[in-house]
PDB file of C-alpha atoms in Angstrom:
ATOM      1  CA  MET A   1     -15.327   5.797   4.759  1.00 63.00           C
ATOM      2  CA  ALA A   2     -16.388   5.616   8.419  1.00 73.00           C
ATOM      3  CA  ARG A   3     -14.877   8.484  10.413  1.00 77.00           C
ATOM      4  CA  LEU A   4     -13.279   7.824  13.819  1.00 88.00           C
ATOM      5  CA  ALA A   5     -12.663  10.344  16.576  1.00 87.00           C
ATOM      6  CA  TRP A   6      -9.023  10.870  17.523  1.00 91.00           C
ATOM      7  CA  HIS A   7      -9.344   9.110  20.894  1.00 90.00           C
ATOM      8  CA  HIS A   8     -10.604   5.957  19.154  1.00 91.00           C
ATOM      9  CA  LEU A   9      -7.326   5.462  17.275  1.00 94.00           C
ATOM     10  CA  PRO A  10      -4.934   2.787  18.594  1.00 96.00           C
ATOM     11  CA  PRO A  11      -2.572   4.015  21.329  1.00 96.00           C
ATOM     12  CA  ALA A  12       0.452   3.194  19.131  1.00 97.00           C
ATOM     13  CA  THR A  13      -0.920   5.442  16.375  1.00 96.00           C
ATOM     14  CA  ARG A  14      -1.537   8.368  18.693  1.00 95.00           C
ATOM     15  CA  ALA A  15       1.869   7.961  20.302  1.00 96.00           C
ATOM     16  CA  ALA A  16       3.651   7.992  16.922  1.00 96.00           C
ATOM     17  CA  VAL A  17       1.908  11.220  15.953  1.00 95.00           C
ATOM     18  CA  GLN A  18       2.734  12.882  19.255  1.00 95.00           C
ATOM     19  CA  GLU A  19       6.411  12.141  18.724  1.00 94.00           C
ATOM     20  CA  HIS A  20       6.127  14.861  16.045  1.00 95.00           C
ATOM     21  CA  THR A  21       3.617  17.160  17.720  1.00 94.00           C
ATOM     22  CA  GLY A  22       4.052  16.766  21.448  1.00 93.00           C
ATOM     23  CA  PRO A  23       0.967  16.361  23.671  1.00 93.00           C
ATOM     24  CA  PHE A  24      -2.381  17.583  22.387  1.00 92.00           C
ATOM     25  CA  LEU A  25      -4.046  20.410  24.302  1.00 91.00           C
ATOM     26  CA  THR A  26      -7.339  20.298  22.375  1.00 92.00           C
ATOM     27  CA  THR A  27      -8.744  18.478  19.358  1.00 90.00           C
ATOM     28  CA  THR A  28     -11.566  19.324  16.973  1.00 90.00           C
ATOM     29  CA  ASP A  29     -12.873  16.687  14.573  1.00 84.00           C
ATOM     30  CA  ALA A  30     -13.373  17.913  10.992  1.00 78.00           C
ATOM     31  CA  SER A  31     -16.934  17.918   9.704  1.00 64.00           C
ATOM     32  CA  THR A  32     -16.176  18.029   5.956  1.00 60.00           C
ATOM     33  CA  GLY A  33     -14.654  15.520   3.569  1.00 54.00           C
ATOM     34  CA  ALA A  34     -15.501  11.857   3.195  1.00 58.00           C
ATOM     35  CA  ASN A  35     -12.287  10.093   2.227  1.00 70.00           C
ATOM     36  CA  SER A  36     -10.388   9.952   5.511  1.00 81.00           C
ATOM     37  CA  GLY A  37     -10.850   7.581   8.416  1.00 86.00           C
ATOM     38  CA  VAL A  38      -9.751  10.295  10.809  1.00 92.00           C
ATOM     39  CA  ALA A  39      -9.601  14.065  10.279  1.00 91.00           C
ATOM     40  CA  VAL A  40      -8.848  16.312  13.213  1.00 93.00           C
ATOM     41  CA  LYS A  41      -7.381  19.725  14.008  1.00 93.00           C
ATOM     42  CA  ALA A  42      -5.159  19.542  17.066  1.00 95.00           C
ATOM     43  CA  MET A  43      -3.787  22.339  19.204  1.00 95.00           C
ATOM     44  CA  THR A  44      -0.395  21.430  20.631  1.00 91.00           C
ATOM     45  CA  ALA A  45       2.189  23.296  22.668  1.00 84.00           C
ATOM     46  CA  SER A  46       3.983  24.133  19.406  1.00 84.00           C
ATOM     47  CA  GLY A  47       0.901  25.241  17.494  1.00 91.00           C
ATOM     48  CA  GLU A  48      -1.948  23.833  15.414  1.00 95.00           C
ATOM     49  CA  VAL A  49      -1.782  20.897  13.026  1.00 96.00           C
ATOM     50  CA  PHE A  50      -4.392  19.270  10.809  1.00 95.00           C
ATOM     51  CA  ILE A  51      -4.197  15.480  10.788  1.00 95.00           C
ATOM     52  CA  LYS A  52      -5.865  13.040   8.472  1.00 94.00           C
ATOM     53  CA  GLY A  53      -5.407   9.311   8.183  1.00 95.00           C
ATOM     54  CA  ILE A  54      -6.500   6.082   6.526  1.00 95.00           C
ATOM     55  CA  PRO A  55      -6.033   2.458   7.641  1.00 95.00           C
ATOM     56  CA  VAL A  56      -3.005   0.982   5.865  1.00 96.00           C
ATOM     57  CA  ASP A  57      -5.077  -1.949   4.590  1.00 95.00           C
ATOM     58  CA  HIS A  58      -7.812   0.249   3.084  1.00 94.00           C
ATOM     59  CA  ARG A  59      -7.913   0.475  -0.702  1.00 92.00           C
ATOM     60  CA  GLN A  60      -7.907   4.295  -0.526  1.00 91.00           C
ATOM     61  CA  VAL A  61      -4.592   4.522   1.309  1.00 95.00           C
ATOM     62  CA  LYS A  62      -2.963   4.901  -2.110  1.00 94.00           C
ATOM     63  CA  THR A  63      -4.642   8.306  -2.469  1.00 94.00           C
ATOM     64  CA  GLN A  64      -2.989   9.511   0.726  1.00 94.00           C
ATOM     65  CA  LEU A  65       0.400   8.220  -0.426  1.00 95.00           C
ATOM     66  CA  ARG A  66      -0.077  10.196  -3.668  1.00 95.00           C
ATOM     67  CA  GLU A  67      -0.857  13.315  -1.665  1.00 96.00           C
ATOM     68  CA  ALA A  68       2.278  12.906   0.433  1.00 97.00           C
ATOM     69  CA  ALA A  69       4.427  12.403  -2.681  1.00 97.00           C
ATOM     70  CA  VAL A  70       3.165  15.448  -4.584  1.00 98.00           C
ATOM     71  CA  ASN A  71       2.996  17.894  -1.675  1.00 98.00           C
ATOM     72  CA  PRO A  72       6.591  19.233  -1.917  1.00 98.00           C
ATOM     73  CA  TYR A  73       5.912  20.327  -5.500  1.00 98.00           C
ATOM     74  CA  LEU A  74       2.615  22.147  -4.937  1.00 98.00           C
ATOM     75  CA  PRO A  75       2.055  25.920  -5.169  1.00 98.00           C
ATOM     76  CA  LYS A  76       2.955  27.977  -2.102  1.00 96.00           C
ATOM     77  CA  SER A  77      -0.702  28.592  -1.293  1.00 97.00           C
ATOM     78  CA  CYS A  78      -1.261  24.878  -0.633  1.00 98.00           C
ATOM     79  CA  PRO A  79      -0.742  23.699   2.962  1.00 97.00           C
ATOM     80  CA  ARG A  80       2.522  21.818   3.523  1.00 97.00           C
ATOM     81  CA  VAL A  81       2.811  18.287   4.842  1.00 98.00           C
ATOM     82  CA  LEU A  82       4.737  18.546   8.113  1.00 97.00           C
ATOM     83  CA  TRP A  83       5.191  14.821   8.730  1.00 97.00           C
ATOM     84  CA  HIS A  84       4.029  11.408   7.512  1.00 97.00           C
ATOM     85  CA  VAL A  85       3.805   8.385   9.819  1.00 97.00           C
ATOM     86  CA  GLN A  86       2.566   4.799   9.733  1.00 97.00           C
ATOM     87  CA  ALA A  87       1.852   3.156  13.076  1.00 97.00           C
ATOM     88  CA  GLY A  88      -0.768   0.966  14.681  1.00 97.00           C
ATOM     89  CA  GLY A  89      -2.247   0.012  11.313  1.00 97.00           C
ATOM     90  CA  TRP A  90      -2.805   3.628  10.226  1.00 97.00           C
ATOM     91  CA  ASP A  91      -1.198   5.988   7.709  1.00 97.00           C
ATOM     92  CA  LEU A  92      -1.367   9.633   8.840  1.00 97.00           C
ATOM     93  CA  LEU A  93      -0.349  13.012   7.450  1.00 97.00           C
ATOM     94  CA  GLY A  94       0.122  16.213   9.442  1.00 97.00           C
ATOM     95  CA  PHE A  95      -0.544  19.500   7.609  1.00 97.00           C
ATOM     96  CA  GLU A  96      -0.167  23.187   8.184  1.00 96.00           C
ATOM     97  CA  VAL A  97      -3.502  24.605   9.309  1.00 95.00           C
ATOM     98  CA  ILE A  98      -5.444  26.967   7.044  1.00 93.00           C
ATOM     99  CA  GLU A  99      -7.875  29.031   9.120  1.00 90.00           C
ATOM    100  CA  GLY A 100     -10.856  29.676   6.913  1.00 92.00           C
ATOM    101  CA  PRO A 101     -14.159  28.314   5.633  1.00 94.00           C
ATOM    102  CA  VAL A 102     -14.688  26.201   2.545  1.00 96.00           C
ATOM    103  CA  ALA A 103     -15.176  28.138  -0.672  1.00 98.00           C
ATOM    104  CA  ASP A 104     -18.508  29.497  -1.801  1.00 98.00           C
ATOM    105  CA  PHE A 105     -18.926  28.866  -5.545  1.00 98.00           C
ATOM    106  CA  SER A 106     -22.367  30.447  -5.860  1.00 98.00           C
ATOM    107  CA  PRO A 107     -23.031  33.348  -8.267  1.00 98.00           C
ATOM    108  CA  GLY A 108     -21.714  36.635  -6.935  1.00 98.00           C
ATOM    109  CA  SER A 109     -19.457  35.030  -4.327  1.00 98.00           C
ATOM    110  CA  PRO A 110     -16.332  37.057  -3.469  1.00 98.00           C
ATOM    111  CA  ASP A 111     -14.457  33.731  -3.343  1.00 98.00           C
ATOM    112  CA  LEU A 112     -14.598  33.224  -7.110  1.00 98.00           C
ATOM    113  CA  PRO A 113     -11.770  35.639  -8.067  1.00 98.00           C
ATOM    114  CA  LEU A 114      -9.618  34.051  -5.345  1.00 98.00           C
ATOM    115  CA  VAL A 115     -10.172  30.617  -6.893  1.00 98.00           C
ATOM    116  CA  VAL A 116      -9.120  32.045 -10.260  1.00 98.00           C
ATOM    117  CA  ASP A 117      -5.927  33.283  -8.597  1.00 98.00           C
ATOM    118  CA  ALA A 118      -5.264  29.845  -7.084  1.00 98.00           C
ATOM    119  CA  LEU A 119      -5.784  28.098 -10.417  1.00 98.00           C
ATOM    120  CA  THR A 120      -3.531  30.675 -12.087  1.00 98.00           C
ATOM    121  CA  GLU A 121      -0.807  29.910  -9.544  1.00 98.00           C
ATOM    122  CA  LEU A 122      -1.263  26.190 -10.170  1.00 98.00           C
ATOM    123  CA  ALA A 123      -1.026  26.693 -13.934  1.00 98.00           C
ATOM    124  CA  ARG A 124       2.383  28.337 -13.411  1.00 97.00           C
ATOM    125  CA  THR A 125       3.634  25.424 -11.277  1.00 98.00           C
ATOM    126  CA  PRO A 126       5.784  22.877 -13.138  1.00 98.00           C
ATOM    127  CA  CYS A 127       4.545  19.311 -13.132  1.00 98.00           C
ATOM    128  CA  PRO A 128       7.053  17.261 -11.111  1.00 98.00           C
ATOM    129  CA  ASP A 129       8.929  14.319 -12.571  1.00 97.00           C
ATOM    130  CA  ILE A 130       7.288  11.776 -10.275  1.00 96.00           C
ATOM    131  CA  PRO A 131       4.757   9.012 -11.011  1.00 95.00           C
ATOM    132  CA  LEU A 132       1.359  10.646 -11.455  1.00 96.00           C
ATOM    133  CA  LEU A 133      -1.986   9.601 -12.791  1.00 94.00           C
ATOM    134  CA  SER A 134      -2.627  10.499 -16.432  1.00 97.00           C
ATOM    135  CA  PHE A 135      -5.710  12.514 -17.349  1.00 98.00           C
ATOM    136  CA  THR A 136      -5.907  10.467 -20.547  1.00 98.00           C
ATOM    137  CA  GLU A 137      -5.940   7.201 -18.622  1.00 97.00           C
ATOM    138  CA  ARG A 138      -8.480   8.480 -16.123  1.00 97.00           C
ATOM    139  CA  TYR A 139     -11.023   9.202 -18.856  1.00 98.00           C
ATOM    140  CA  GLU A 140     -10.219   6.536 -21.439  1.00 97.00           C
ATOM    141  CA  ALA A 141     -13.169   4.421 -20.278  1.00 98.00           C
ATOM    142  CA  TYR A 142     -15.536   7.309 -21.048  1.00 98.00           C
ATOM    143  CA  SER A 143     -14.216   8.554 -24.381  1.00 98.00           C
ATOM    144  CA  ASP A 144     -13.429   7.255 -27.857  1.00 97.00           C
ATOM    145  CA  THR A 145     -10.714   9.918 -28.165  1.00 98.00           C
ATOM    146  CA  PRO A 146      -8.895  10.010 -24.804  1.00 98.00           C
ATOM    147  CA  GLU A 147      -5.686  10.997 -26.572  1.00 98.00           C
ATOM    148  CA  LEU A 148      -7.182  14.499 -26.810  1.00 98.00           C
ATOM    149  CA  PHE A 149      -6.777  14.775 -23.037  1.00 98.00           C
ATOM    150  CA  ALA A 150      -2.982  14.478 -23.025  1.00 98.00           C
ATOM    151  CA  GLY A 151      -0.820  17.186 -21.493  1.00 98.00           C
ATOM    152  CA  ASP A 152       2.006  17.915 -19.092  1.00 98.00           C
ATOM    153  CA  ALA A 153       0.412  20.286 -16.583  1.00 98.00           C
ATOM    154  CA  LEU A 154       0.013  19.531 -12.880  1.00 98.00           C
ATOM    155  CA  LEU A 155      -3.705  19.104 -12.148  1.00 98.00           C
ATOM    156  CA  HIS A 156      -5.791  18.897  -8.984  1.00 98.00           C
ATOM    157  CA  THR A 157      -8.902  17.449 -10.736  1.00 98.00           C
ATOM    158  CA  ASP A 158     -11.295  17.537  -7.759  1.00 97.00           C
ATOM    159  CA  MET A 159     -12.499  21.129  -7.555  1.00 98.00           C
ATOM    160  CA  ALA A 160     -15.269  20.516  -5.028  1.00 97.00           C
ATOM    161  CA  PRO A 161     -15.860  23.554  -2.797  1.00 97.00           C
ATOM    162  CA  HIS A 162     -14.770  21.630   0.318  1.00 94.00           C
ATOM    163  CA  ASN A 163     -11.373  21.162  -1.360  1.00 96.00           C
ATOM    164  CA  VAL A 164     -10.806  24.933  -1.394  1.00 98.00           C
ATOM    165  CA  LEU A 165     -10.294  26.877   1.836  1.00 97.00           C
ATOM    166  CA  ILE A 166     -10.584  30.654   1.948  1.00 98.00           C
ATOM    167  CA  ASP A 167      -8.825  33.238   4.100  1.00 95.00           C
ATOM    168  CA  HIS A 168      -7.123  36.147   2.325  1.00 94.00           C
ATOM    169  CA  ALA A 169      -6.595  33.747  -0.593  1.00 98.00           C
ATOM    170  CA  ALA A 170      -7.921  30.438  -1.922  1.00 98.00           C
ATOM    171  CA  HIS A 171      -5.994  27.317  -0.929  1.00 98.00           C
ATOM    172  CA  LEU A 172      -6.352  24.041  -2.843  1.00 98.00           C
ATOM    173  CA  ILE A 173      -6.363  21.116  -0.430  1.00 96.00           C
ATOM    174  CA  ASP A 174      -6.947  17.348  -0.574  1.00 94.00           C
ATOM    175  CA  TRP A 175      -4.568  16.354  -3.361  1.00 96.00           C
ATOM    176  CA  ALA A 176      -5.727  12.736  -3.472  1.00 94.00           C
ATOM    177  CA  TRP A 177      -5.850  12.700  -7.289  1.00 96.00           C
ATOM    178  CA  PRO A 178      -2.820  14.674  -8.551  1.00 98.00           C
ATOM    179  CA  THR A 179      -2.733  14.182 -12.291  1.00 98.00           C
ATOM    180  CA  ARG A 180      -0.627  15.000 -15.333  1.00 98.00           C
ATOM    181  CA  GLY A 181      -2.721  16.408 -18.165  1.00 98.00           C
ATOM    182  CA  PRO A 182      -3.884  19.430 -20.177  1.00 98.00           C
ATOM    183  CA  ALA A 183      -3.872  22.829 -18.513  1.00 98.00           C
ATOM    184  CA  TRP A 184      -7.532  23.442 -19.470  1.00 98.00           C
ATOM    185  CA  ALA A 185      -8.677  20.475 -17.366  1.00 98.00           C
ATOM    186  CA  ASP A 186      -8.944  22.055 -13.886  1.00 98.00           C
ATOM    187  CA  PRO A 187     -10.852  25.107 -15.182  1.00 98.00           C
ATOM    188  CA  ALA A 188     -13.203  22.710 -17.013  1.00 98.00           C
ATOM    189  CA  VAL A 189     -13.720  20.599 -13.895  1.00 98.00           C
ATOM    190  CA  TRP A 190     -14.350  23.803 -11.927  1.00 98.00           C
ATOM    191  CA  ALA A 191     -16.929  24.950 -14.474  1.00 98.00           C
ATOM    192  CA  VAL A 192     -19.079  21.899 -13.714  1.00 98.00           C
ATOM    193  CA  ARG A 193     -18.801  22.634  -9.993  1.00 98.00           C
ATOM    194  CA  LEU A 194     -19.907  26.220 -10.685  1.00 98.00           C
ATOM    195  CA  ILE A 195     -22.975  24.921 -12.518  1.00 98.00           C
ATOM    196  CA  ASP A 196     -23.644  22.699  -9.526  1.00 98.00           C
ATOM    197  CA  ALA A 197     -23.466  25.836  -7.330  1.00 98.00           C
ATOM    198  CA  GLY A 198     -26.119  27.666  -9.335  1.00 98.00           C
ATOM    199  CA  HIS A 199     -24.363  29.226 -12.326  1.00 98.00           C
ATOM    200  CA  THR A 200     -25.667  28.796 -15.840  1.00 98.00           C
ATOM    201  CA  PRO A 201     -23.255  26.960 -18.158  1.00 98.00           C
ATOM    202  CA  GLN A 202     -22.528  30.297 -19.858  1.00 97.00           C
ATOM    203  CA  GLN A 203     -21.720  31.970 -16.534  1.00 98.00           C
ATOM    204  CA  ALA A 204     -19.552  29.032 -15.471  1.00 98.00           C
ATOM    205  CA  GLU A 205     -17.550  29.236 -18.677  1.00 98.00           C
ATOM    206  CA  GLN A 206     -17.066  32.969 -18.254  1.00 98.00           C
ATOM    207  CA  TRP A 207     -15.272  32.227 -14.973  1.00 98.00           C
ATOM    208  CA  ALA A 208     -13.324  29.305 -16.422  1.00 98.00           C
ATOM    209  CA  SER A 209     -12.260  31.502 -19.339  1.00 98.00           C
ATOM    210  CA  ARG A 210     -10.358  33.745 -16.938  1.00 98.00           C
ATOM    211  CA  LEU A 211      -7.798  30.937 -17.097  1.00 98.00           C
ATOM    212  CA  PRO A 212      -5.963  31.345 -20.435  1.00 98.00           C
ATOM    213  CA  ALA A 213      -5.625  27.593 -21.037  1.00 98.00           C
ATOM    214  CA  PHE A 214      -9.405  27.176 -21.006  1.00 98.00           C
ATOM    215  CA  GLN A 215      -9.993  30.298 -23.069  1.00 97.00           C
ATOM    216  CA  VAL A 216      -7.761  29.079 -25.916  1.00 98.00           C
ATOM    217  CA  ALA A 217      -8.660  25.387 -25.712  1.00 98.00           C
ATOM    218  CA  ASP A 218      -9.963  23.747 -28.884  1.00 98.00           C
ATOM    219  CA  PRO A 219     -13.791  23.718 -28.695  1.00 97.00           C
ATOM    220  CA  GLY A 220     -13.821  20.191 -30.096  1.00 97.00           C
ATOM    221  CA  VAL A 221     -11.525  18.997 -27.328  1.00 98.00           C
ATOM    222  CA  LEU A 222     -13.683  20.659 -24.668  1.00 98.00           C
ATOM    223  CA  LEU A 223     -16.755  18.983 -26.153  1.00 98.00           C
ATOM    224  CA  ALA A 224     -14.998  15.608 -26.096  1.00 98.00           C
ATOM    225  CA  PHE A 225     -14.169  16.107 -22.429  1.00 98.00           C
ATOM    226  CA  ALA A 226     -17.671  17.353 -21.593  1.00 98.00           C
ATOM    227  CA  GLU A 227     -19.060  14.155 -23.140  1.00 98.00           C
ATOM    228  CA  ALA A 228     -16.605  11.972 -21.198  1.00 98.00           C
ATOM    229  CA  ASN A 229     -17.181  13.833 -17.944  1.00 98.00           C
ATOM    230  CA  ALA A 230     -20.951  13.495 -18.259  1.00 98.00           C
ATOM    231  CA  ARG A 231     -20.574   9.744 -18.785  1.00 98.00           C
ATOM    232  CA  HIS A 232     -18.290   9.558 -15.749  1.00 98.00           C
ATOM    233  CA  TRP A 233     -20.763  11.325 -13.458  1.00 98.00           C
ATOM    234  CA  GLN A 234     -23.678   9.311 -14.808  1.00 98.00           C
ATOM    235  CA  GLU A 235     -21.774   6.155 -13.878  1.00 98.00           C
ATOM    236  CA  VAL A 236     -20.970   7.537 -10.410  1.00 97.00           C
ATOM    237  CA  GLN A 237     -24.623   8.391  -9.869  1.00 97.00           C
ATOM    238  CA  ALA A 238     -25.821   5.006 -11.150  1.00 97.00           C
ATOM    239  CA  HIS A 239     -23.758   3.234  -8.492  1.00 95.00           C
ATOM    240  CA  GLU A 240     -25.584   5.166  -5.751  1.00 94.00           C
ATOM    241  CA  PRO A 241     -28.973   6.341  -7.084  1.00 94.00           C
ATOM    242  CA  ALA A 242     -30.134   7.579  -3.686  1.00 95.00           C
ATOM    243  CA  SER A 243     -27.252  10.059  -3.334  1.00 96.00           C
ATOM    244  CA  ALA A 244     -28.638  13.550  -3.895  1.00 97.00           C
ATOM    245  CA  TRP A 245     -25.260  15.204  -4.439  1.00 96.00           C
ATOM    246  CA  LYS A 246     -24.155  12.608  -6.988  1.00 97.00           C
ATOM    247  CA  ARG A 247     -27.454  12.983  -8.826  1.00 97.00           C
ATOM    248  CA  GLN A 248     -26.997  16.764  -8.848  1.00 98.00           C
ATOM    249  CA  MET A 249     -23.392  16.490 -10.079  1.00 98.00           C
ATOM    250  CA  ALA A 250     -24.495  14.201 -12.907  1.00 98.00           C
ATOM    251  CA  ALA A 251     -27.154  16.752 -13.864  1.00 98.00           C
ATOM    252  CA  SER A 252     -24.566  19.566 -13.790  1.00 98.00           C
ATOM    253  CA  ALA A 253     -22.154  17.589 -15.983  1.00 98.00           C
ATOM    254  CA  ILE A 254     -24.958  16.880 -18.454  1.00 98.00           C
ATOM    255  CA  ALA A 255     -25.906  20.567 -18.493  1.00 98.00           C
ATOM    256  CA  TRP A 256     -22.342  21.513 -19.403  1.00 98.00           C
ATOM    257  CA  ARG A 257     -22.173  18.796 -22.062  1.00 98.00           C
ATOM    258  CA  ASP A 258     -25.414  20.044 -23.626  1.00 98.00           C
ATOM    259  CA  HIS A 259     -24.084  23.600 -23.607  1.00 98.00           C
ATOM    260  CA  ARG A 260     -20.895  22.439 -25.325  1.00 97.00           C
ATOM    261  CA  ARG A 261     -22.957  20.647 -27.947  1.00 96.00           C
ATOM    262  CA  HIS A 262     -24.981  23.799 -28.667  1.00 93.00           C
ATOM    263  CA  PRO A 263     -22.947  26.727 -27.243  1.00 82.00           C
ATOM    264  CA  ALA A 264     -24.904  29.402 -29.114  1.00 73.00           C
ATOM    265  CA  GLU A 265     -28.257  28.430 -27.610  1.00 64.00           C
TER     266      GLU A 265
END
């Protein structure tokens, strides 16, 4: 999605936001993320706020509406939505600001235990009784046995490093795909991201296994998901063959699938 600077938004949009924030003193456009039409950190007289928005007629606006709906139920470490407005053809959310860099998933990173703590906190968070995507439905096109992916845990499902901010703790952000499913799913998704960051599949699973749900998961179920996830990333990569990061993610998903097929090798 093309990213606009704050001052390029319609005057009605900016005015509606400033009814909540007051006048802006400074703004800094975000450099990470790709799914928002505007993403900016603003300093106001009452403090900082992170703002992201999507045009109301864009197909991805539904992801922002999901994020607004699930936010009140998220773990305490996740930034709170302060306000939600629609004006001037835009849908915008204002968040508490987390001051910290994106997570480093590479081997030996001090961020890794903090991510384990964040996923542990999420695993202890009840899944709210609101409409959510189903993990089974999300992967049914890639598996002959999607019923194995059923569960009632609250899942993030997009454990990219830029979706985790680090200060004294790890904070899961960008809840565009909140999902109801098995508790082993987020550790499994994270394992593929760890492979992408330079871990071997064995090393990645050692970190994922610090989450009890992954450690006790049925190996056959994990293999079924590894197969489905590899097919998913291969499809993503096929739609944009020139994308280096999508090609690398497909390779990481395949590496985990192959490890699951032959875990002793």
